[in-house]
């Protein structure tokens, strides 16, 4: 149905208010010649549409409609309803001064009045407006103009993307670090004179100048108290606000402990200076300003260092986010234009020059180049790309210029998926963390109880001066306990470990998967596509007659196969090309289904096919049968070649083993893991491949739907089983396995059924994943043992349990130092994982 | 036992009893999530020293959207984790971050910051 007026007759009006508007919509998913009529029919059925013309070549629909009667949204809906993708783009634009719901309505209205904007949703929750628009009619500039004309401002010149999401958080952390360091220096400067003057009895000159009980001492100490007050009130302010915020929720945290401790020390000192007469013994009238100051200074320094160290744990994800291109050069209406990467649509032709980043995912249409994909796949060698090859957004074009058709943009790109998956995984919890969670829920109140118990015990049974000892012990116990070290132990290691995986092209989906991968007993490898390449390749050429070159047989076979579209034929042609053999034209080509092919090349009759074909044509093949048997036993597919009615030789193709599969399987065995091969092939073919790569246990002739069952059978042997497969056909088996490893190809990384996705197709990814898992879990355990051990040993010592036996009592100053650096130590240990390097053979 | 020792001991025991009661015997009633026209059950959660409210009641089988707004810079609370739903979200200071969940089964599910210092519960009925 082509109910158009001649296109020239339509007046192209784009401003609203005119009786007709004409727009050009990009339509995705048109692959066949009968698509355009179907789309035209659907669009024309929308009320108010006066004409429609769909152009298959440019993938566009030109639509003329009356804006009074037609909403663009209805047109898009009609296109969607019949299964095509209208090429609108959706943008999220942050708005600066949107405060009330009437604002959001006004912005929505303003945008919806703009020609080309299909829909706008403003949300106060996100302080942003989502705009769906037709990019052929309106661009970001016009949308921005519409927002500004309505009296609002776009919050930042940049469009919101993943990178911008991180920036404010980063800036906030940097700010916090600087504030903490200023607080530290302030406290440190005051601490020095306070320490010196707090112990006049130890310093000869001071002892005489301000003897115990003298007025001078009282005045000096009062001045120290005045000096120390801002240290507590400003440098230590976060402890009090943190304690208060938690108390409102009837919860306690590190801040509660520190704030209580320093307040106790400060309050005691105030009493000692202001009302020394309340103490029965003048010796009791001591001051602990130094404790307050030192604790504040050290703990604040510890917090600052921890922020720095924690920033480093998420370096991997920052690197990934930094990979995203900002702009893309796109061909629109025959012109090359630079666009923000968010405005690139699926179906656009993107132009990439040497040294540029590839902005989105796509398929090369023209040109060729070498592309550095190491940042995504971990593969260090640049990959050659020609027409029809996939390119991944975020990778770096090295040598040549090329054009590609964008297939995945925005949130759908491989890189965006990787970032999302890594973030989710880093935020997930390893099962081991649940134990810690339970403990940390009770930790702080328990410490407070222990501190009170220690105070009472020292007061009731301790040596004189009892009040001083009980106060010191109370403060020390509160200060030394470090819930942070406990809380940080697992998440920081997990963040680094999962980030490390991403750096090596391994996406670990959750902390659960990471922990399970540590204890795998057995791994099942699906043969096709996992151990092998998954596509046939030429392996052998056998020559019967002396004097005939292998290459000649291959030349004839390949020249003949050039006409066929059989995958085995393609393998032979590729094999010949790889050997640099020039192919000839075949005349009288004939395919004999189920048997082979025949034709004339360079005035020779050439036959290529199976034994039945040879028998039918009366060609004796006895002399080749031994070779045929040998090749077939090795799991290959041999084919006879006959020239002018005489047997000439064999060419064999087979699904070949990936070059590093054997080494990877050896490495798996070296990790103490049983390797099992699973295949749908018969026993003989399966064994042949298995022996090549050194696998003893083969499960052959397994139907696809039985794969999950085979995994279960192995699990019933009491083993923790990993399964490696392609993620599509093997999804149930991957899900059944304790850890499912999906071998990804190119841009398809979001494989739902898998626990681990290997972006690069190599089996070594499995080895590296297990190594990362083991290294990370080892690191987690070190951290947990360290943090638990620190608290389990430190708290009793602080309470003074060693005093009756060894006379050891911890100074609160030492406790403060220990506490401040225990959490820094945990984070630093986690950062050590960043040095992890996979043992791999390049 | 001298009177001062006795009074310190009694005060200590009372203090311990108070700590146990204050921190461990709290029971919040919970806030029921509002149902929106879009079919979502929505609730706003303030992140400041804890989650306010920290107990959200929703109905099973309907999507839930929890809007977290963090108004502090403490490093601990920069992420919220729903371990049972395998979901987590970064919470930049001053931004409202929606977390969408689909509770299929009734039950009690906790959410927390990565270190487990802040805790909240999602009660699914």
Tab-separated table of N, CA, C and O in Angstrom, chain A residues 236-248 253 255 259, chain B residues 49 72:
chain	number	residue	atom	x	y	z
A	236	UNK	N	37.195	16.661	66.223
A	236	UNK	CA	36.477	15.426	66.534
A	236	UNK	C	34.982	15.528	66.311
A	236	UNK	O	34.220	14.682	66.790
A	237	UNK	N	34.561	16.561	65.548
A	237	UNK	CA	33.113	16.795	65.445
A	237	UNK	C	32.384	15.625	64.798
A	237	UNK	O	31.265	15.302	65.168
A	238	UNK	N	33.053	14.953	63.814
A	238	UNK	CA	32.323	13.866	63.125
A	238	UNK	C	32.010	12.724	64.088
A	238	UNK	O	31.049	11.993	63.868
A	239	UNK	N	32.790	12.578	65.164
A	239	UNK	CA	32.483	11.497	66.104
A	239	UNK	C	31.163	11.771	66.814
A	239	UNK	O	30.349	10.884	67.028
A	240	UNK	N	30.977	13.058	67.152
A	240	UNK	CA	29.760	13.392	67.887
A	240	UNK	C	28.535	13.357	66.983
A	240	UNK	O	27.490	12.840	67.362
A	241	UNK	N	28.701	13.926	65.749
A	241	UNK	CA	27.531	13.906	64.866
A	241	UNK	C	27.225	12.461	64.474
A	241	UNK	O	26.055	12.068	64.396
A	242	UNK	N	28.287	11.657	64.247
A	242	UNK	CA	28.072	10.251	63.893
A	242	UNK	C	27.377	9.502	65.013
A	242	UNK	O	26.462	8.704	64.774
A	243	UNK	N	27.806	9.792	66.252
A	243	UNK	CA	27.191	9.112	67.384
A	243	UNK	C	25.719	9.509	67.502
A	243	UNK	O	24.849	8.667	67.672
A	244	UNK	N	25.477	10.807	67.342
A	244	UNK	CA	24.111	11.309	67.512
A	244	UNK	C	23.180	10.717	66.456
A	244	UNK	O	22.088	10.239	66.767
A	245	UNK	N	23.646	10.714	65.176
A	245	UNK	CA	22.806	10.165	64.110
A	245	UNK	C	22.487	8.691	64.357
A	245	UNK	O	21.388	8.230	64.064
A	246	UNK	N	23.478	7.965	64.877
A	246	UNK	CA	23.246	6.543	65.136
A	246	UNK	C	22.318	6.361	66.332
A	246	UNK	O	21.425	5.524	66.313
A	247	UNK	N	22.524	7.201	67.364
A	247	UNK	CA	21.703	7.057	68.571
A	247	UNK	C	20.230	7.257	68.251
A	247	UNK	O	19.367	6.602	68.826
A	248	UNK	N	19.967	8.171	67.299
A	248	UNK	CA	18.575	8.393	66.933
A	248	UNK	C	17.942	7.109	66.407
A	248	UNK	O	16.728	6.939	66.470
A	253	UNK	N	28.051	2.861	66.677
A	253	UNK	CA	29.111	2.570	65.719
A	253	UNK	C	30.445	3.038	66.276
A	253	UNK	O	30.557	3.393	67.446
A	255	UNK	N	31.917	5.734	65.852
A	255	UNK	CA	31.848	7.097	66.373
A	255	UNK	C	31.385	7.101	67.825
A	255	UNK	O	31.862	7.885	68.642
A	259	UNK	N	33.618	8.840	70.594
A	259	UNK	CA	33.031	10.015	71.242
A	259	UNK	C	32.885	9.791	72.747
A	259	UNK	O	33.217	10.670	73.546
B	49	UNK	N	23.095	8.507	59.373
B	49	UNK	CA	23.328	7.807	60.636
B	49	UNK	C	22.545	6.516	60.742
B	49	UNK	O	22.634	5.807	61.733
B	72	UNK	N	24.706	12.595	54.148
B	72	UNK	CA	25.902	12.614	54.969
B	72	UNK	C	27.041	12.156	54.080
B	72	UNK	O	26.815	11.681	52.965
